Short mmCIF file of C-alpha atoms and ligand atoms in Angstrom, two decimals:
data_model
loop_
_atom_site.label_atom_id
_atom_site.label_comp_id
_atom_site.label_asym_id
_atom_site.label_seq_id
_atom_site.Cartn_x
_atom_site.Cartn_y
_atom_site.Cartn_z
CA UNK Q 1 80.32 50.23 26.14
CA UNK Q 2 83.14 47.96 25.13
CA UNK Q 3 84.00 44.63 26.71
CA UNK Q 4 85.80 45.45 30.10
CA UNK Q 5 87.49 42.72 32.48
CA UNK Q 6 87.63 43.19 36.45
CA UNK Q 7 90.51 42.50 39.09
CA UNK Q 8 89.51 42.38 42.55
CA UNK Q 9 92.08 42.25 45.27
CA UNK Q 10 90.39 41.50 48.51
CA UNK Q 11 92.03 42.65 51.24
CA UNK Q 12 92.29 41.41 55.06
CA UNK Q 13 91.67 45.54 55.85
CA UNK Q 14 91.30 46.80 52.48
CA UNK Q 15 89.72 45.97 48.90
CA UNK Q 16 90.77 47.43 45.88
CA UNK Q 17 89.35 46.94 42.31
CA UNK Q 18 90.77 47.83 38.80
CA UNK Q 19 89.15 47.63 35.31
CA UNK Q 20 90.19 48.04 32.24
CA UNK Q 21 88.72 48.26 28.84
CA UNK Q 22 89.09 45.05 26.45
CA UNK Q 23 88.95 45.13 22.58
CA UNK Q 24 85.42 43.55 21.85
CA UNK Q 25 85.99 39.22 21.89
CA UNK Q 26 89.73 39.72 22.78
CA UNK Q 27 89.53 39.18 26.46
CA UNK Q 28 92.36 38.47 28.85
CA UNK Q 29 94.56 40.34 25.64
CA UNK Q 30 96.08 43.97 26.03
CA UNK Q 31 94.02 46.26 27.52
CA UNK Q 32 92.62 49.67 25.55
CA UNK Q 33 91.50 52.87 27.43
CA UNK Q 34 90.34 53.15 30.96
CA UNK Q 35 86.94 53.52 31.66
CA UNK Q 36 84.36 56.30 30.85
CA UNK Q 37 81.25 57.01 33.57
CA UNK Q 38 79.88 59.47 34.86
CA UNK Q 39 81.01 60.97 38.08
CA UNK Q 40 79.67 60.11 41.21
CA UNK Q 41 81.01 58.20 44.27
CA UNK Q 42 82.67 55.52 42.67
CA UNK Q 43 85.59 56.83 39.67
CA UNK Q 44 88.79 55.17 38.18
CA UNK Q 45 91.82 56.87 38.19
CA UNK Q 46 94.28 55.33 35.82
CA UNK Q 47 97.35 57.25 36.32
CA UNK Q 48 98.99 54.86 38.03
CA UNK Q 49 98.75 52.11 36.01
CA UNK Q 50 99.30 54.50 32.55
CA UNK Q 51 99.44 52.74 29.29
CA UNK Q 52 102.66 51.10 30.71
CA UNK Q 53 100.89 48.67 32.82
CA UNK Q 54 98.06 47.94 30.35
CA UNK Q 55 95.45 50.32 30.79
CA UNK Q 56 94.08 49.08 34.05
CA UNK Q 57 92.39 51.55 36.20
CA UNK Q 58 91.99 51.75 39.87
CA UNK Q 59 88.27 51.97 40.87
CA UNK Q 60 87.28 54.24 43.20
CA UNK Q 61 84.39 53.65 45.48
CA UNK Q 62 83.03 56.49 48.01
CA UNK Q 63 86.19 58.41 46.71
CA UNK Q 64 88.79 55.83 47.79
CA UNK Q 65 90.44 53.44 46.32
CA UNK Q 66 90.46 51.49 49.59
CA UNK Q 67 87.04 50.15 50.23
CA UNK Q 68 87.31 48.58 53.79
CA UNK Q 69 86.89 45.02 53.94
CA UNK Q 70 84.88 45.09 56.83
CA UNK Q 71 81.06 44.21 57.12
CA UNK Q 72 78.53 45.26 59.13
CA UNK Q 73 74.55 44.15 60.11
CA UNK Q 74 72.33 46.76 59.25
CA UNK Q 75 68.85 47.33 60.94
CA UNK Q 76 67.17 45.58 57.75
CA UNK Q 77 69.15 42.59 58.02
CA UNK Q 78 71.43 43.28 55.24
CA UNK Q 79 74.82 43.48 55.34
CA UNK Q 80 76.31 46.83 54.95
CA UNK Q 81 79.70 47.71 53.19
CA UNK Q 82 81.81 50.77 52.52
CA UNK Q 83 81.38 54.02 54.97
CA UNK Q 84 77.41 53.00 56.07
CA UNK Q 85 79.45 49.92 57.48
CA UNK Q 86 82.62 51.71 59.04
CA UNK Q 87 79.88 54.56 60.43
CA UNK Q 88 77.53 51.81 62.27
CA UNK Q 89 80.45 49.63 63.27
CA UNK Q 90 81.63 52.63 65.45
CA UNK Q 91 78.53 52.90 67.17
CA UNK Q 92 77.25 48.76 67.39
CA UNK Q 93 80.91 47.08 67.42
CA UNK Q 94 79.02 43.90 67.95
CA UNK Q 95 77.44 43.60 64.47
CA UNK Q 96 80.81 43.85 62.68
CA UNK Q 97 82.89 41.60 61.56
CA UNK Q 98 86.19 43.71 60.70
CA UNK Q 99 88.41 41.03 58.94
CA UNK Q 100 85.78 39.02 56.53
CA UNK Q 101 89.47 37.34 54.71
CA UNK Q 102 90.78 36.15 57.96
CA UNK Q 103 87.15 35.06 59.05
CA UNK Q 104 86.58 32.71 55.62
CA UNK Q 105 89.81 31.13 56.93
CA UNK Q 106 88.90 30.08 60.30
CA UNK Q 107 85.42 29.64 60.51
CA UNK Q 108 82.29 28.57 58.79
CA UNK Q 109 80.21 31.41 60.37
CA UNK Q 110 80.34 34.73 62.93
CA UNK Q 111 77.94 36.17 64.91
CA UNK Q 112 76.46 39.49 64.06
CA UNK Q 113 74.70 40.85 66.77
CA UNK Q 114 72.68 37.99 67.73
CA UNK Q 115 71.96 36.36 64.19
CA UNK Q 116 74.96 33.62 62.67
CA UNK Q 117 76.17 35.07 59.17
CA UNK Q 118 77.88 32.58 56.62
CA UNK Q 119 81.53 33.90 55.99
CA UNK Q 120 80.74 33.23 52.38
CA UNK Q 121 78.05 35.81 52.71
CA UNK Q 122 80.49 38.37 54.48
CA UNK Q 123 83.21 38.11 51.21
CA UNK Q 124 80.09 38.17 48.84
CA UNK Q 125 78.90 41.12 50.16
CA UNK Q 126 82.15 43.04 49.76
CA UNK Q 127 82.82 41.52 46.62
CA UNK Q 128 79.57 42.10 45.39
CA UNK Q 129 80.15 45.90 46.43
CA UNK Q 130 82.81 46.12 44.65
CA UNK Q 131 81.69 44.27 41.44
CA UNK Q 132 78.57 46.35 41.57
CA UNK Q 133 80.69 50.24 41.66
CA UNK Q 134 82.73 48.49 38.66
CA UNK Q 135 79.70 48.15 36.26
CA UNK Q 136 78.54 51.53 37.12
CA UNK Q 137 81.22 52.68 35.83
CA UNK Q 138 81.80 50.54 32.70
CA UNK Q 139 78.21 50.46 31.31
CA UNK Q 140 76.38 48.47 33.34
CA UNK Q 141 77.56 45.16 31.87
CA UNK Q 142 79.17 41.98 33.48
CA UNK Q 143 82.89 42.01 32.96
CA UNK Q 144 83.82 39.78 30.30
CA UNK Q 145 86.46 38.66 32.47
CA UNK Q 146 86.98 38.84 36.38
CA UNK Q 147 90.36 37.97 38.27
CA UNK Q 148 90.50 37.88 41.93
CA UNK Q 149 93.82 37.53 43.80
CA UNK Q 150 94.38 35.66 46.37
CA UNK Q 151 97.79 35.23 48.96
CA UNK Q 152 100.05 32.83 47.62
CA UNK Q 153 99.76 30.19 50.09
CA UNK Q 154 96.48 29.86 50.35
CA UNK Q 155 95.17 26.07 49.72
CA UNK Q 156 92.72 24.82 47.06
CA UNK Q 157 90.17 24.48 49.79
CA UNK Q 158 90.87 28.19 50.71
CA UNK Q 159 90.51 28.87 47.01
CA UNK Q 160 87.65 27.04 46.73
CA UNK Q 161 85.41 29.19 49.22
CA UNK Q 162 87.05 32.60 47.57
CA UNK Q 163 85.21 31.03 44.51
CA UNK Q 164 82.17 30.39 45.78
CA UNK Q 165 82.10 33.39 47.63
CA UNK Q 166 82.67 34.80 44.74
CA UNK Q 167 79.86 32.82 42.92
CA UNK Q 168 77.49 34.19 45.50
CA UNK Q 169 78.28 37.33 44.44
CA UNK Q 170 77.34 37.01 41.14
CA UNK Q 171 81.03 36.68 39.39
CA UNK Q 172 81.26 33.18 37.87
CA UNK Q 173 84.27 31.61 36.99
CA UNK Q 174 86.44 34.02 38.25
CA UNK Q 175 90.37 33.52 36.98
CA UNK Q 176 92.48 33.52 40.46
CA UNK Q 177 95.77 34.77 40.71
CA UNK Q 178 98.56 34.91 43.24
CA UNK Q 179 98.85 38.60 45.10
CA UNK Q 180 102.63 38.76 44.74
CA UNK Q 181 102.52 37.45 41.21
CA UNK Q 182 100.06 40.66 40.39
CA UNK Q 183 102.66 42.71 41.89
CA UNK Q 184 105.51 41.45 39.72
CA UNK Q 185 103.14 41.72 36.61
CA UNK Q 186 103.11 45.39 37.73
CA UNK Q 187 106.59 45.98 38.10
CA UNK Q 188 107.56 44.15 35.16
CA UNK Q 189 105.52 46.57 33.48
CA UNK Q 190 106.46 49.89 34.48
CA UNK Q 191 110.27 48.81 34.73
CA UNK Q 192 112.95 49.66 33.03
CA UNK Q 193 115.49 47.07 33.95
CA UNK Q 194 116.27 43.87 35.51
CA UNK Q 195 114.27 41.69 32.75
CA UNK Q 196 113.95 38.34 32.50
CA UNK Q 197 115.54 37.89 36.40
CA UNK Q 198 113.74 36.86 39.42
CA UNK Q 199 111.96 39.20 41.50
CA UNK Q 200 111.36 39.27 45.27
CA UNK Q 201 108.10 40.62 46.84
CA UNK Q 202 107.39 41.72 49.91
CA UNK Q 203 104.08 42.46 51.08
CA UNK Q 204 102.96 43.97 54.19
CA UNK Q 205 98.94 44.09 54.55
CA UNK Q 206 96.74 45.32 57.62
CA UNK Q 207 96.85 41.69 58.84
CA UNK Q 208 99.61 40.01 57.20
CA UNK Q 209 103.31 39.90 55.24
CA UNK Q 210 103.75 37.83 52.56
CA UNK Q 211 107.02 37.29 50.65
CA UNK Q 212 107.27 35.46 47.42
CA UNK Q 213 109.93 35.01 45.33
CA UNK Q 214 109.24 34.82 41.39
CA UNK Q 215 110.74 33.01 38.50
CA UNK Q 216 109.86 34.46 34.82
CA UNK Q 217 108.65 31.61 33.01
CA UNK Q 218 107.63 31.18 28.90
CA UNK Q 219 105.54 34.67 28.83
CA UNK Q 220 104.72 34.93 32.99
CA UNK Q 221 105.74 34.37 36.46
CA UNK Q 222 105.53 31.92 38.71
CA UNK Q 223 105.84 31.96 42.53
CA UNK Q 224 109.08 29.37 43.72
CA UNK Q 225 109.32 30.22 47.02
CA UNK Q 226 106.47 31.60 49.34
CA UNK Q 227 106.78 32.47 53.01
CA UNK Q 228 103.85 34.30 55.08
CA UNK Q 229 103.15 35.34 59.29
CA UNK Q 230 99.29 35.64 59.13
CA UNK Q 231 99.88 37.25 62.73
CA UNK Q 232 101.56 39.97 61.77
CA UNK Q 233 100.75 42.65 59.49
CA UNK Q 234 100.03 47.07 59.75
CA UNK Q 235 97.78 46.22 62.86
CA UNK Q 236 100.33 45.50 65.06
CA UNK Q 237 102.64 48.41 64.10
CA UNK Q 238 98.99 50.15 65.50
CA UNK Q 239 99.59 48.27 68.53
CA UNK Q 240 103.45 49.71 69.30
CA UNK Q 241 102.15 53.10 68.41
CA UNK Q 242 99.01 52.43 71.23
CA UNK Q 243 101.60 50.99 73.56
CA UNK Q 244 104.32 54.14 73.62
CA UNK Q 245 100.97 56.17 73.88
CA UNK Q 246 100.12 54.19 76.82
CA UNK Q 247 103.19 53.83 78.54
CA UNK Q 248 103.39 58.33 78.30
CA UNK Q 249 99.84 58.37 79.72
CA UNK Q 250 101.03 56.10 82.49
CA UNK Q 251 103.72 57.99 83.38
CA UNK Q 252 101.81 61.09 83.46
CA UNK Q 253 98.91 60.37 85.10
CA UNK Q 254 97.33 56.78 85.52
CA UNK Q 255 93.80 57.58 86.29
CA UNK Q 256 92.35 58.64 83.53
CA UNK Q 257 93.95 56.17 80.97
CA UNK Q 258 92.61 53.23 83.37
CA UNK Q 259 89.33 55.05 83.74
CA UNK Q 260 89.06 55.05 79.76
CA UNK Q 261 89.84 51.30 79.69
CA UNK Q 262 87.53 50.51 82.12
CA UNK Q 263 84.42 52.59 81.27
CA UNK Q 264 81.87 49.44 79.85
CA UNK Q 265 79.35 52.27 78.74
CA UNK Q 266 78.74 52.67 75.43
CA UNK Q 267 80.45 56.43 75.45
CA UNK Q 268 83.59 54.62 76.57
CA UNK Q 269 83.82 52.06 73.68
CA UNK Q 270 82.88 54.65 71.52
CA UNK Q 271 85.70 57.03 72.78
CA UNK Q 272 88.16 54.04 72.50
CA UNK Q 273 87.33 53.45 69.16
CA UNK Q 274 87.73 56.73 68.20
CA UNK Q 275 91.25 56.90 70.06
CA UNK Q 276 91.93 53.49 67.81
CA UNK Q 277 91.37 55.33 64.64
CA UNK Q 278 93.34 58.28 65.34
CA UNK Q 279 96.27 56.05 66.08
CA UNK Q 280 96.06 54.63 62.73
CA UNK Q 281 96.17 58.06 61.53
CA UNK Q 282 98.56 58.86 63.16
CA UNK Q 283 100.59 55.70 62.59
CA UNK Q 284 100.28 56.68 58.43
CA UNK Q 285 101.11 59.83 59.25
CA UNK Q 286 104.15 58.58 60.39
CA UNK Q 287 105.45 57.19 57.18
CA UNK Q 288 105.54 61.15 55.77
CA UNK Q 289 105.71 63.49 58.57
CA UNK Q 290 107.83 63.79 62.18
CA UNK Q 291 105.50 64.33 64.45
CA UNK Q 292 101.95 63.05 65.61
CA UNK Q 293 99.48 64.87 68.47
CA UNK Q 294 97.92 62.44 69.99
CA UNK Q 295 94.33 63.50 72.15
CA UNK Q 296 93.39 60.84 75.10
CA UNK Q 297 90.30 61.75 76.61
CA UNK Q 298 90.90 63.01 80.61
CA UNK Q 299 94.27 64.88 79.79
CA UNK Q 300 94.49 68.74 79.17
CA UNK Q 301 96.93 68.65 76.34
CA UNK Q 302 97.36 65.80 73.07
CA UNK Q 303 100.35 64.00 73.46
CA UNK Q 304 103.71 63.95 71.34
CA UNK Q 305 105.24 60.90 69.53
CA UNK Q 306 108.38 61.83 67.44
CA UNK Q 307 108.53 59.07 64.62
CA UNK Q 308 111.96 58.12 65.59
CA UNK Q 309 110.69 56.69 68.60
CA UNK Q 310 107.56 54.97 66.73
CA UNK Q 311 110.29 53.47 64.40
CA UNK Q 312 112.63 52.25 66.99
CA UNK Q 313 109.40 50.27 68.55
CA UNK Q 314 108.25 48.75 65.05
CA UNK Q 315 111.66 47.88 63.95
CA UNK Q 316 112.55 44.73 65.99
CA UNK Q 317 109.15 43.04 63.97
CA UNK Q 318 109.59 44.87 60.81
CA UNK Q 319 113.43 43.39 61.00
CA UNK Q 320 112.17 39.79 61.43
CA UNK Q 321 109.21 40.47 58.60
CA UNK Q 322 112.06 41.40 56.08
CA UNK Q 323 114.32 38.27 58.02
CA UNK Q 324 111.52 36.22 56.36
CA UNK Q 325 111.89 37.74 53.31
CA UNK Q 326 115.74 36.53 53.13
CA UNK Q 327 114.72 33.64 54.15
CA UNK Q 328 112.07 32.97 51.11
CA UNK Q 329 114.87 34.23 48.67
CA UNK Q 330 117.84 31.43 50.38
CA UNK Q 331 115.06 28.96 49.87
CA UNK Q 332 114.51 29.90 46.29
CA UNK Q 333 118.32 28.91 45.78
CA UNK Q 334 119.09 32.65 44.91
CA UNK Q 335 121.53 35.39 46.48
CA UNK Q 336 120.19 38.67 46.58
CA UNK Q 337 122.17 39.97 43.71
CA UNK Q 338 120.69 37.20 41.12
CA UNK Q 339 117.45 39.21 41.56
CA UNK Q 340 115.99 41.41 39.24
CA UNK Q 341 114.37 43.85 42.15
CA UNK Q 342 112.69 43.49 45.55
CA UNK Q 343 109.69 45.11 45.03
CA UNK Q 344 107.17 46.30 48.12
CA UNK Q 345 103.55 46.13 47.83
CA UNK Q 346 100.96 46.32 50.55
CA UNK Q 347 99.78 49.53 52.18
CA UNK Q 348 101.82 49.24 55.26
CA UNK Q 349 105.01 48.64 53.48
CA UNK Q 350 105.27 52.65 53.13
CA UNK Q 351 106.84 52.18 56.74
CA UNK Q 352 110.13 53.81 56.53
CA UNK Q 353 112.07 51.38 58.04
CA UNK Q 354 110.91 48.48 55.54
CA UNK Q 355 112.47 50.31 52.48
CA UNK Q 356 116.05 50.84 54.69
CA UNK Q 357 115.94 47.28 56.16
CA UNK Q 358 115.53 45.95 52.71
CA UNK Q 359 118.03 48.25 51.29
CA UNK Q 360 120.48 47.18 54.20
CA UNK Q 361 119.78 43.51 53.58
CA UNK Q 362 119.68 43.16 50.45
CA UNK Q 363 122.03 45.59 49.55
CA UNK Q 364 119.75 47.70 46.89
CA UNK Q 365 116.87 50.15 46.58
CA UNK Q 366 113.53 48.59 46.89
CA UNK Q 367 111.10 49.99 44.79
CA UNK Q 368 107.69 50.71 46.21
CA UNK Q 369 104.80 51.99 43.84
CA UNK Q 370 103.41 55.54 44.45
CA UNK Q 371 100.44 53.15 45.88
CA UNK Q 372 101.34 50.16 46.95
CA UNK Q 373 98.57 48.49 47.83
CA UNK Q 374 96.64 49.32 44.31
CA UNK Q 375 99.40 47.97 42.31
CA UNK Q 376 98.43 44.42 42.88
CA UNK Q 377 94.79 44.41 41.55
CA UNK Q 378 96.31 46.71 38.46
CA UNK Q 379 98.81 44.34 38.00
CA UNK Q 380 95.73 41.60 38.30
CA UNK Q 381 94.85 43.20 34.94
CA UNK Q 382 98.04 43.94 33.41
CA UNK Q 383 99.46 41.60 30.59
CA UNK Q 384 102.49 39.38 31.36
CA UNK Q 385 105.69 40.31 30.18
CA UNK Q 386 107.01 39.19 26.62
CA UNK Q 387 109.48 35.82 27.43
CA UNK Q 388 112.69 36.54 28.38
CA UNK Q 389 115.78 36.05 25.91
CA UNK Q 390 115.91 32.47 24.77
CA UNK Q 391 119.74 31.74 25.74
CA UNK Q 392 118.29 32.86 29.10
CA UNK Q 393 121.38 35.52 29.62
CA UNK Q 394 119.14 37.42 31.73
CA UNK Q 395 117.88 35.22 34.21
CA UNK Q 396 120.01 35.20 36.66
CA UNK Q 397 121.54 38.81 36.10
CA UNK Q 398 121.03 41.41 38.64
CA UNK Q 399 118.95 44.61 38.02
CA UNK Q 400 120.27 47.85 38.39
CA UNK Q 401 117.43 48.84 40.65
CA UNK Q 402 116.90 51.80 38.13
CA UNK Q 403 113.16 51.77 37.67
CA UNK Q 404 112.05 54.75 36.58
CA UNK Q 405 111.97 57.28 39.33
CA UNK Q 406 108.71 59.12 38.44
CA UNK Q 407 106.49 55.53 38.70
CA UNK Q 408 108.27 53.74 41.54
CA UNK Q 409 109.73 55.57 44.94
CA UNK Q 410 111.96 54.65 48.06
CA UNK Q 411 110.18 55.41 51.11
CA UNK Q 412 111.82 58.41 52.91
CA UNK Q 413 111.81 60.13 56.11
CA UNK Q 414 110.86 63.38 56.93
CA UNK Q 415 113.76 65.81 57.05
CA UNK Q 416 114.15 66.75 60.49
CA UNK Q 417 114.19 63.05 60.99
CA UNK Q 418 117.82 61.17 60.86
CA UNK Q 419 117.82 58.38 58.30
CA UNK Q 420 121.10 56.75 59.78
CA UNK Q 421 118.86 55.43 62.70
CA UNK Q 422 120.44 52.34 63.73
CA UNK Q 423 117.90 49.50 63.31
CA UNK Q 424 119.87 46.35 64.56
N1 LIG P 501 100.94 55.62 54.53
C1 LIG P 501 100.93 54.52 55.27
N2 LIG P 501 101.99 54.22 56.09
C2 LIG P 501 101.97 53.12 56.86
N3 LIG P 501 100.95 52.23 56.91
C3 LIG P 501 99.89 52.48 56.12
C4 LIG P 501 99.82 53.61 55.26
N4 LIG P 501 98.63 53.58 54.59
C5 LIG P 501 97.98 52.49 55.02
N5 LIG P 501 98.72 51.81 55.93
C6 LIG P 501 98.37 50.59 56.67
O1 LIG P 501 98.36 49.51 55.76
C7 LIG P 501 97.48 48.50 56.27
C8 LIG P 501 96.54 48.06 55.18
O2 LIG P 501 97.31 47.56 54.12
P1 LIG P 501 96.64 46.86 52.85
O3 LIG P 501 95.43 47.62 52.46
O4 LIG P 501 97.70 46.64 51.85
O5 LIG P 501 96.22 45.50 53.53
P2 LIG P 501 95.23 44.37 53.01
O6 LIG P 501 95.49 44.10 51.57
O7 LIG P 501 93.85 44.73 53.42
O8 LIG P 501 95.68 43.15 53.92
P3 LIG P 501 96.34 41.73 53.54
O9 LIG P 501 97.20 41.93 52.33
O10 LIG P 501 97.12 41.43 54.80
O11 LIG P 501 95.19 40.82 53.32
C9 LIG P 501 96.73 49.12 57.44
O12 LIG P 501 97.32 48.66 58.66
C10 LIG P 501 96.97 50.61 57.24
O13 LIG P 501 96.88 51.32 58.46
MG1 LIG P 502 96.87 42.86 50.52
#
């Protein structure tokens, strides 16, 4: 097997890899053919990234290319990752830690059950995961290189326990590179105009949006204005969709909806965690489909949530998200038409309204990758874009928007739903 290099981008919800193939000694140069393997749980699936974005392949693990960041204690004493995690978390909440990213933040240690667990170890573990599915797939070597992304405003002490997190895991001397600058690598890759201007990112996470706004500089990018809300992020558009839920249960019958709150057994945490995971469904369902049925334990018949109301609950905080957006961009001494694009990453920015509330704002098309969160660890791996023109004619000229449709789409709505909403 040929020399292969490794992005991980570790999520606060999700984590998602990409590899890609390096001519033998010519690391961190242009990328050859994805991966070969054998098939099993973990795959690649490079037809996102296509020769266009370097050859860097999404890595699947359990069939997904979202491995969940969360970690759980197993019986042994080891700490669990993937679906054996997500399956035992359901049943022993209290050996979990869901968010390991916001956790190496805040605090030098969680409890598991009854044993203290060093964050470090809870980011190793995942990244370890991940680093092990990788070299299954690629021969069984180390990466010759590894690149981990990180959010852009994240301090050289926070960098310094990704590293050593890292280290723990067995990748040394990882190269670390800012999320939203991965997703402009991607976009400069794949589009077709706008080059050499500055590009805007937004990206809404599980537990956060980040906004960046990007210069192109000698042969790469560089972040000159970054703006974040740590608070707010895909959960919380889970929490409007539980709340209109709530309020219908209310009004339709109290009791049961306070008995399922209240219930301290073990069925009733297990029933509301199953309710919380069909929300999420339902709340992604949301971004491609009309209507979700929603089934609360102690009623006779699901419940109905038309996405126009979902949206007209989510908007208010999507509005101020994309608020901070203009806000990064104003700071970055630009207008909205000096940028090349405004480009969406993060797996909650398939939201309807975020596409229309950036279109409205900013007056153009956003462009959102067919997967939005992937495109930051393939653009981890993907090459920088050749400088811009020396006379620097294009810098400050605005793109056309006009990506090419097949690789990048607007987020729609369903078509019995009425895209003129009015979100202000
Ligand atoms: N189709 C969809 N429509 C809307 N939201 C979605 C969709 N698919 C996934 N999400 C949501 O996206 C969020 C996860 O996004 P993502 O994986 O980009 O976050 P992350 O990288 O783990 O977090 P962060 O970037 O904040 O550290 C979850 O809240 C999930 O429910
Ligand atoms: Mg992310």
């Amino acid at each position: 097997m040929s020399d292969w290099s490794l992005a991980i981008d570790f999520g606060t919800c999700f984590t998602t890899a990409a590899v890609r193939a390096e001519q033998s000694g010519a690391s961190g140069t242009s990328g050859t053919s994805a991966m070969s393997g054998t098939s099993g749980t973990s795959g690649t699936s490079g037809t996102e990234s296509g020769g266009a974005a370097g050859g860097a392949a999404a890595v699947e693990i359990e069939n997904s290319r979202y491995l969940p960041s969360l970690v759980c204690l197993g019986d042994d004493g080891r700490l669990l990752t993937g679906r054996a995690a997500v399956q035992l978390a359901a049943q022993r909440p209290e050996r979990a830690e869901h968010h390991p990213k916001r956790a190496l933040l805040r605090q030098p240690a969680v409890l598991l059950d009854d044993r203290e667990v060093d964050t470090l170890d809870l980011v190793a573990a995942v990244l370890a995961r991940v680093a092990a599915e990788a070299r299954a797939r690629c021969g069984g070597t180390d990466p010759v290189r590894t690149v981990l992304t990180h959010p852009a405003d994240w301090s050289p002490a926070d960098l310094d326990r990704l590293v050593e997190a890292a280290g723990r895991a067995g990748l040394d001397a990882p190269e670390l590179l800012p999320e939203p600058v991965a997703a402009a690598r991607f976009h400069a890759a794949i589009a077709t105009a706008g080059d050499g201007a500055p590009i805007a990112v937004y990206d809404l996470g599980g537990g956060t949006v980040d906004t960046a706004v990007l210069r192109r500089e000698g042969d790469g990018f560089r972040a000159v204005a970054v703006a974040g809300d740590p608070d707010f992020g895909g959960r919380d558009l889970d929490q409007a969709l539980f709340e209109l839920l709530r309020d219908r249960a209310l009004d339709l019958d109290p009791a049961p909806w306070q008995r399922l709150q209240a219930d301290r057994t073990s069925a009733g945490a297990h029933q509301r965690s199953q309710l919380s995971r069909e929300l999420t469904l339902a709340k992604e369902s949301l971004s491609s489909t009309g209507t979700v049925y929603l089934a609360v334990p102690g009623y006779p018949e699901p419940f109905v949530v038309q996405g126009g109301e979902y949206r007209a609950a989510v908007t208010p905080a999507l509005t101020a998200s994309v608020g901070l957006l203009e806000r990064t961009v104003a700071r970055a001494g630009l207008t909205p038409a000096e940028l090349g694009a405004v480009v969406l990453c993060g797996a909650a920015s398939r939201t309807p309204p975020v596409a229309d509330l950036v279109a409205a704002r900013f007056g153009r098309i956003p462009e959102l990758a067919p997967d939005p969160k992937a495109a930051v660890a393939l653009g981890a791996l993907t090459d920088p874009p050749a400088a811009p023109p020396p006379d620097g004619a294009a810098a400050g000229e605005a793109g056309s928007g006009a990506a090419d449709p097949d690789r990048w789409a607007v987020a729609h709505y369903p078509d019995e739903v009425d895209p003129w909403f009015d979100y202000d």
